[in-house]
Coordinates of C-alpha atoms and ligand atoms in Angstrom, one line a residue:
M1 CA 0.0 0.0 0.0
M2 CA 1.4 3.4 -1.0
Y3 CA 0.3 5.5 2.1
E4 CA 1.5 8.7 0.4
E5 CA -1.3 8.4 -2.1
L6 CA -3.9 8.3 0.6
L7 CA -2.9 11.8 1.7
N8 CA -4.1 15.2 0.6
K9 CA -2.1 16.4 -2.4
Q10 CA -1.8 19.9 -1.2
V11 CA -0.4 18.7 2.1
R12 CA 2.1 16.4 0.4
E13 CA 3.3 19.2 -1.8
L14 CA 4.0 21.6 1.2
K15 CA 7.7 22.1 1.8
P16 CA 8.9 21.3 5.3
S17 CA 10.0 24.5 7.2
G18 CA 13.5 25.5 6.2
I19 CA 14.2 26.3 9.9
R20 CA 13.3 22.8 11.0
K21 CA 15.2 21.2 8.2
F22 CA 18.3 23.1 9.2
F23 CA 17.9 22.4 12.9
D24 CA 17.5 18.7 12.4
L25 CA 21.0 18.9 10.8
A26 CA 22.3 21.0 13.7
N27 CA 20.9 18.6 16.3
T28 CA 22.9 15.7 14.9
K29 CA 26.1 17.5 16.1
K30 CA 27.5 17.9 19.6
G31 CA 28.4 21.2 21.3
V32 CA 26.6 23.4 18.8
I33 CA 26.0 27.1 19.8
S34 CA 22.6 28.0 18.4
L35 CA 21.5 31.5 17.5
G36 CA 18.6 30.0 15.6
V37 CA 15.6 29.6 17.7
G38 CA 12.9 32.3 17.7
E39 CA 11.8 32.0 21.3
P40 CA 12.7 33.9 24.5
D41 CA 15.4 32.4 26.7
F42 CA 13.7 33.9 29.8
A43 CA 11.4 31.8 31.9
T44 CA 7.8 32.9 32.2
P45 CA 7.5 35.4 35.1
W46 CA 6.7 33.3 38.3
N47 CA 3.6 35.2 39.3
I48 CA 2.0 34.0 35.9
C49 CA 3.0 30.4 36.7
E50 CA 1.6 30.7 40.2
A51 CA -1.8 32.0 38.9
A52 CA -2.1 29.1 36.5
I53 CA -1.1 26.6 39.2
Y54 CA -3.6 28.2 41.6
S55 CA -6.4 27.9 39.0
I56 CA -5.7 24.2 38.7
K57 CA -5.6 23.8 42.5
S58 CA -9.0 25.6 42.6
K59 CA -10.4 23.0 40.2
K60 CA -10.7 25.5 37.4
T61 CA -10.0 22.7 35.0
H62 CA -13.0 22.8 32.7
Y63 CA -13.7 24.4 29.3
T64 CA -14.1 28.2 29.3
A65 CA -16.4 30.2 27.0
N66 CA -15.5 29.5 23.4
A67 CA -14.1 33.1 23.0
G68 CA -12.1 32.7 26.1
L69 CA -12.6 33.8 29.7
L70 CA -14.5 37.2 29.8
E71 CA -12.1 38.4 32.4
L72 CA -9.1 37.7 30.1
R73 CA -10.9 39.3 27.1
K74 CA -11.5 42.4 29.3
E75 CA -7.8 42.5 30.3
I76 CA -6.7 42.1 26.7
S77 CA -9.0 45.0 25.8
K78 CA -7.7 47.2 28.6
Y79 CA -4.1 46.3 27.6
L80 CA -4.5 47.2 24.0
K81 CA -6.1 50.5 25.0
R82 CA -3.4 51.3 27.6
R83 CA -0.4 50.3 25.4
Y84 CA -1.5 51.1 21.8
E85 CA -4.6 53.3 22.0
L86 CA -6.8 50.6 20.4
N87 CA -10.5 50.2 21.2
Y88 CA -11.9 46.7 21.2
D89 CA -15.0 45.6 23.0
P90 CA -14.3 42.4 25.0
N91 CA -17.7 41.0 24.2
K92 CA -17.7 41.7 20.5
N93 CA -14.2 42.0 19.2
V94 CA -11.8 39.7 21.1
L95 CA -11.2 36.0 20.6
V96 CA -8.6 34.1 22.7
T97 CA -6.8 31.5 20.6
V98 CA -4.2 28.7 20.8
G99 CA -1.2 31.0 20.1
G100 CA -1.0 33.6 17.4
S101 CA -0.6 30.5 15.2
E102 CA -4.3 29.5 15.5
A103 CA -5.3 33.1 15.0
I104 CA -3.5 33.2 11.6
D105 CA -5.1 30.0 10.5
L106 CA -8.6 31.0 11.6
S107 CA -8.4 34.4 9.9
L108 CA -7.3 32.9 6.6
R109 CA -9.8 30.1 6.6
A110 CA -12.7 32.5 7.5
I111 CA -12.0 34.9 4.6
I112 CA -10.5 33.0 1.7
E113 CA -12.6 31.7 -1.2
K114 CA -10.6 29.2 -3.5
G115 CA -8.3 31.2 -5.8
D116 CA -8.3 34.4 -3.7
E117 CA -4.9 36.1 -3.6
V118 CA -3.1 37.0 -0.3
I119 CA -0.2 39.3 -0.4
L120 CA 2.8 38.2 1.6
L121 CA 5.9 40.3 2.3
Q122 CA 9.1 38.4 1.9
P123 CA 11.3 37.6 3.8
C124 CA 8.5 36.5 6.0
Y125 CA 7.6 34.1 8.9
V126 CA 7.6 30.6 7.6
A127 CA 4.0 29.7 8.5
Y128 CA 2.2 32.3 6.3
E129 CA 2.7 30.7 2.9
P130 CA 1.5 27.2 3.9
A131 CA -1.4 28.7 5.9
V132 CA -2.6 30.6 2.8
I133 CA -2.3 27.5 0.6
L134 CA -4.1 25.2 3.0
A135 CA -7.0 27.7 3.2
G136 CA -7.3 27.5 -0.6
G137 CA -5.6 30.9 -1.3
I138 CA -2.8 31.9 -3.6
P139 CA 0.2 33.6 -2.1
K140 CA 1.4 36.7 -4.0
F141 CA 4.8 37.8 -2.9
I142 CA 6.3 41.3 -2.5
E143 CA 10.1 41.2 -2.1
L144 CA 11.0 43.8 0.5
K145 CA 14.3 45.6 0.0
S146 CA 17.1 45.8 2.6
E147 CA 17.8 49.4 1.4
N148 CA 14.3 50.3 2.5
E149 CA 15.0 48.6 5.9
F150 CA 12.5 45.9 4.8
K151 CA 9.5 48.3 5.0
L152 CA 6.6 48.1 2.6
T153 CA 6.2 51.0 0.2
K154 CA 3.0 52.3 -1.5
E155 CA 4.6 51.5 -5.0
E156 CA 5.3 47.9 -4.0
L157 CA 1.8 47.5 -2.6
L158 CA 0.1 48.9 -5.7
A159 CA 2.1 46.7 -8.0
A160 CA 1.0 43.5 -6.2
I161 CA -2.8 44.3 -6.2
T162 CA -5.0 42.4 -8.7
P163 CA -8.8 42.0 -8.9
K164 CA -8.3 38.7 -7.0
T165 CA -6.5 40.3 -4.0
K166 CA -8.4 39.5 -0.8
A167 CA -5.9 40.2 1.9
I168 CA -2.4 41.1 3.0
I169 CA -0.5 39.7 5.9
L170 CA 1.7 42.3 7.7
N171 CA 4.1 41.5 10.4
F172 CA 5.8 44.4 12.1
P173 CA 8.0 44.2 14.0
S174 CA 9.1 41.5 11.6
N175 CA 10.4 38.0 12.0
P176 CA 13.0 37.6 10.4
T177 CA 14.2 41.1 9.6
G178 CA 13.4 43.0 12.8
G179 CA 12.0 45.7 10.5
V180 CA 9.2 48.0 11.8
M181 CA 6.6 50.3 10.2
T182 CA 6.0 53.7 11.9
R183 CA 2.8 55.7 11.6
K184 CA 4.5 57.8 8.9
D185 CA 5.5 54.6 7.0
Y186 CA 1.9 53.4 7.1
E187 CA 0.2 56.7 6.1
P188 CA 0.6 56.3 2.3
L189 CA -0.6 52.7 2.3
I190 CA -3.9 53.3 4.1
P191 CA -5.9 54.9 1.3
V192 CA -4.8 52.1 -1.1
L193 CA -5.9 49.4 1.3
K194 CA -9.2 51.1 1.8
E195 CA -9.9 51.7 -1.8
H196 CA -9.3 48.1 -2.7
N197 CA -11.1 46.7 0.4
I198 CA -8.1 44.6 1.3
I199 CA -8.3 42.7 4.6
V200 CA -5.2 43.4 6.7
I201 CA -4.1 40.4 8.8
S202 CA -1.7 42.2 11.1
D203 CA 0.5 39.8 13.1
E204 CA 1.8 42.0 15.9
I205 CA 3.2 39.3 18.1
Y206 CA 6.4 41.4 18.5
A207 CA 4.7 44.7 19.3
E208 CA 6.2 45.0 22.8
L209 CA 9.6 44.5 21.4
S210 CA 9.7 47.9 19.7
Y211 CA 12.9 49.6 20.7
E212 CA 13.0 53.0 19.1
E213 CA 9.5 54.1 18.0
K214 CA 6.2 53.6 19.7
H215 CA 4.5 50.6 18.0
C216 CA 1.9 51.5 15.5
S217 CA -0.8 49.1 14.3
P218 CA -2.7 49.5 11.0
A219 CA -5.8 49.3 13.3
N220 CA -4.7 52.7 14.7
F221 CA -6.0 54.2 11.4
E222 CA -9.8 54.6 11.9
E223 CA -10.3 54.6 8.1
I224 CA -9.3 50.9 7.8
K225 CA -9.7 49.6 11.4
D226 CA -12.7 47.4 10.5
L227 CA -10.6 45.8 7.7
V228 CA -7.9 44.8 10.2
I229 CA -7.6 41.5 12.0
L230 CA -5.1 42.1 14.7
I231 CA -3.2 39.1 15.9
S232 CA -1.0 39.0 19.0
G233 CA -0.2 36.7 21.9
F234 CA 1.8 35.9 25.0
S235 CA 4.6 33.8 23.5
K236 CA 7.1 36.5 22.9
A237 CA 6.6 39.5 25.2
F238 CA 5.6 37.4 28.3
A239 CA 8.0 34.5 27.5
M240 CA 5.1 32.0 27.3
T241 CA 5.7 30.0 24.1
G242 CA 4.8 26.7 25.7
W243 CA 1.5 27.9 27.1
R244 CA 0.0 28.3 23.6
L245 CA -2.0 31.4 24.1
G246 CA -2.8 34.2 21.7
Y247 CA -5.7 36.3 20.6
L248 CA -7.2 38.1 17.6
C249 CA -9.3 41.3 17.5
T250 CA -11.5 42.5 14.7
N251 CA -14.9 43.8 13.8
E252 CA -18.0 42.1 15.2
T253 CA -19.0 40.4 11.9
F254 CA -15.6 38.9 11.2
L255 CA -15.3 37.8 14.8
R256 CA -18.6 36.1 14.9
E257 CA -17.7 34.0 11.8
I258 CA -14.2 33.3 12.9
L259 CA -15.5 32.2 16.3
K260 CA -17.5 29.4 14.6
I261 CA -14.4 27.7 13.2
H262 CA -12.6 28.1 16.6
Q263 CA -15.7 26.7 18.4
Y264 CA -15.9 23.6 16.3
I265 CA -12.2 22.8 15.9
I266 CA -10.7 23.9 19.3
M267 CA -13.6 24.7 21.7
C268 CA -11.4 27.0 23.8
A269 CA -7.8 27.9 24.5
P270 CA -6.2 26.1 27.5
T271 CA -7.9 27.1 30.7
A272 CA -4.9 27.3 33.0
A273 CA -3.0 29.3 30.5
Q274 CA -5.8 31.8 30.3
Y275 CA -5.7 32.3 34.1
G276 CA -1.9 32.8 33.9
A277 CA -2.4 35.3 31.1
I278 CA -4.9 37.3 33.2
E279 CA -2.1 37.7 35.9
G280 CA 0.3 38.5 33.1
L281 CA -1.7 41.4 31.8
K282 CA -2.7 42.7 35.3
N283 CA 0.6 42.5 37.1
S284 CA 3.6 41.7 34.9
Q285 CA 4.5 44.7 32.8
K286 CA 7.6 45.4 34.9
Y287 CA 8.9 41.9 34.0
V288 CA 8.1 42.5 30.4
D289 CA 9.9 45.8 30.5
E290 CA 13.0 44.2 32.1
M291 CA 13.1 41.6 29.4
I292 CA 12.8 44.3 26.7
E293 CA 15.7 46.2 28.3
Q294 CA 17.8 43.0 28.1
Y295 CA 16.9 42.4 24.5
K296 CA 17.8 46.0 23.7
L297 CA 21.3 45.6 25.3
R298 CA 21.8 42.4 23.4
R299 CA 20.7 43.9 20.2
N300 CA 23.2 46.7 20.4
Y301 CA 25.9 44.3 21.4
I302 CA 25.2 41.8 18.6
V303 CA 24.8 44.4 15.8
N304 CA 28.2 46.0 16.8
G305 CA 29.8 42.6 16.9
F306 CA 28.6 41.5 13.5
N307 CA 29.6 44.7 11.8
R308 CA 33.0 44.5 13.5
I309 CA 33.7 41.0 12.1
G310 CA 32.7 42.1 8.6
L311 CA 29.1 41.1 8.2
P312 CA 27.1 44.3 7.4
T313 CA 24.0 44.4 9.7
H314 CA 21.3 47.0 10.0
L315 CA 20.2 48.1 13.5
P316 CA 16.7 46.5 13.6
H317 CA 14.1 48.5 15.5
G318 CA 12.1 45.6 16.7
A319 CA 11.7 41.8 17.5
F320 CA 14.8 39.8 18.6
Y321 CA 16.4 39.0 15.3
I322 CA 19.2 40.6 13.2
F323 CA 19.4 39.9 9.5
P324 CA 23.1 40.3 8.5
C325 CA 24.1 40.4 4.8
I326 CA 26.5 37.6 3.8
K327 CA 26.7 38.3 0.1
K328 CA 30.4 39.2 0.3
T329 CA 31.3 35.6 1.1
G330 CA 29.9 34.5 -2.3
L331 CA 28.0 31.7 -0.6
T332 CA 24.3 31.1 -0.7
S333 CA 22.7 31.5 2.7
L334 CA 22.2 27.8 3.0
E335 CA 25.9 27.1 2.1
F336 CA 27.0 29.8 4.6
C337 CA 25.0 28.3 7.5
E338 CA 26.0 24.7 6.7
K339 CA 29.7 25.7 6.4
L340 CA 29.5 27.8 9.6
L341 CA 28.0 24.8 11.4
E342 CA 30.6 22.4 10.1
E343 CA 33.6 24.6 10.8
Q344 CA 32.6 26.5 13.9
N345 CA 29.7 24.7 15.4
V346 CA 27.4 27.7 15.3
A347 CA 23.9 27.5 14.0
C348 CA 22.0 30.4 12.4
V349 CA 19.1 30.2 9.9
P350 CA 19.6 30.7 6.2
G351 CA 17.7 33.8 4.9
S352 CA 16.3 31.6 2.1
A353 CA 14.1 29.8 4.6
F354 CA 12.0 33.0 4.7
G355 CA 11.5 33.2 0.9
E356 CA 13.7 34.1 -2.1
A357 CA 14.0 37.7 -0.9
G358 CA 15.9 36.4 2.1
E359 CA 18.7 35.0 0.0
G360 CA 22.0 36.7 0.7
F361 CA 21.1 37.1 4.4
I362 CA 21.0 35.0 7.5
R363 CA 18.7 35.2 10.5
V364 CA 20.3 35.4 13.9
S365 CA 18.3 35.4 17.0
Y366 CA 19.5 37.4 20.1
A367 CA 17.1 35.7 22.5
Y368 CA 20.3 34.3 24.1
S369 CA 22.5 35.5 27.0
I370 CA 25.3 38.1 26.2
E371 CA 27.8 35.4 27.2
E372 CA 26.5 33.0 24.5
I373 CA 26.3 35.8 21.9
K374 CA 29.9 36.8 22.7
V375 CA 31.2 33.3 22.1
A376 CA 29.2 32.9 18.9
I377 CA 30.4 36.3 17.5
E378 CA 34.0 35.2 18.2
K379 CA 33.5 31.9 16.3
I380 CA 31.8 33.6 13.4
G381 CA 34.7 36.1 13.4
Y382 CA 37.2 33.2 12.9
F383 CA 34.9 31.8 10.2
M384 CA 34.8 35.2 8.4
E385 CA 38.6 35.6 8.3
Q386 CA 38.8 33.5 5.2
Y387 CA 36.5 36.0 3.4
L388 CA 38.1 39.3 4.4
Ligands
LIG1 N1 4.0 35.1 14.2 C1 5.3 35.3 14.1 C2 5.8 36.3 13.3 C3 6.1 34.4 14.9 O1 7.5 34.6 14.8 C4 5.5 33.4 15.7 C5 6.4 32.4 16.5 N2 7.6 32.2 16.0 C6 4.2 33.3 15.7 C7 3.4 34.1 14.9 C8 3.4 32.2 16.4 O2 3.5 32.4 17.8 P1 2.6 31.6 18.8 O3 3.5 31.0 19.8 O4 1.8 32.7 19.5 O5 1.7 30.7 18.1

């Protein structure tokens, strides 16, 4: 029996994540220093853990409302108002999901008709393209330019729009480039999005990690707010990747329909995690701020380090990644990462894992201690000596 043939063709044709592929390789070696993983090295603040443990001790171990605990939705709503001046009604506009990941999938499945086009900005987070394809959509790529600091311009947007364009996925601060869009950067795009009725799926999971400018959401523009599906979560800012908790906010109609998919497929996000997140939003901003301060120190340190050893690196204004240019080595990004791993036991992610526009770059995470970063820079410095 050929089991392959029993499977869905679209699924069979999906490429495995370029990050995973590379890390399976890295994991076969001993003593590897990895700057590859996109998750905080910090432990979840203890008060959040205690609140979750207490909820279990208090026998709060049942399903919650499908949309999530009302208390959590109220806290999310207050938080978005307090931090980003966004107004979302906890009863009508907020849905608690299993990570930002579920929110991305739900949004796409709720809006796409077979053949609709969804604009993706490359280099981009590895999950977007498969999520669009699995929802029946067609990904249309815009290749962002490093000389524009990987921001989206009005000209690039206009050139990508066709009569089939249904939505665009934005992700600022960006994984993998660390690029951000300021209010000024967004301004020219807003009338275009409005005129063409393009749904904006805005993945703002790194919003707290904005180091220079105040974070701006496309939902901050009243003209298009109801076209925006804002996605965020607790994984990055609250160091809660393993808790699997995120949320989406949007207009009442979108939310009602998206909720149906969540209701049938998931029921509700994990209950203990929801209690932990309530504590996170109520009483943990100081821990979030401390982590952000650390990321900022590491960012400055790693950007200086990479430039010093001959790998040109922009100062990214958000997230916890740098995106150094490796073109001068004459290697492809995959060759660079494989050779670096082989010769110096340091793992980074090839830029090509994030789409063709990422070729010529590597993604380096600085969600690691300064000590680890220091050793890694030293080793990459030795590696680079053959190319100087
Ligand atoms: N969006 C982006 C841009 C990410 O980098 C990630 C995690 N790597 C996610 C979404 C998914 O996060 P979550 O843990 O909330 O599902």
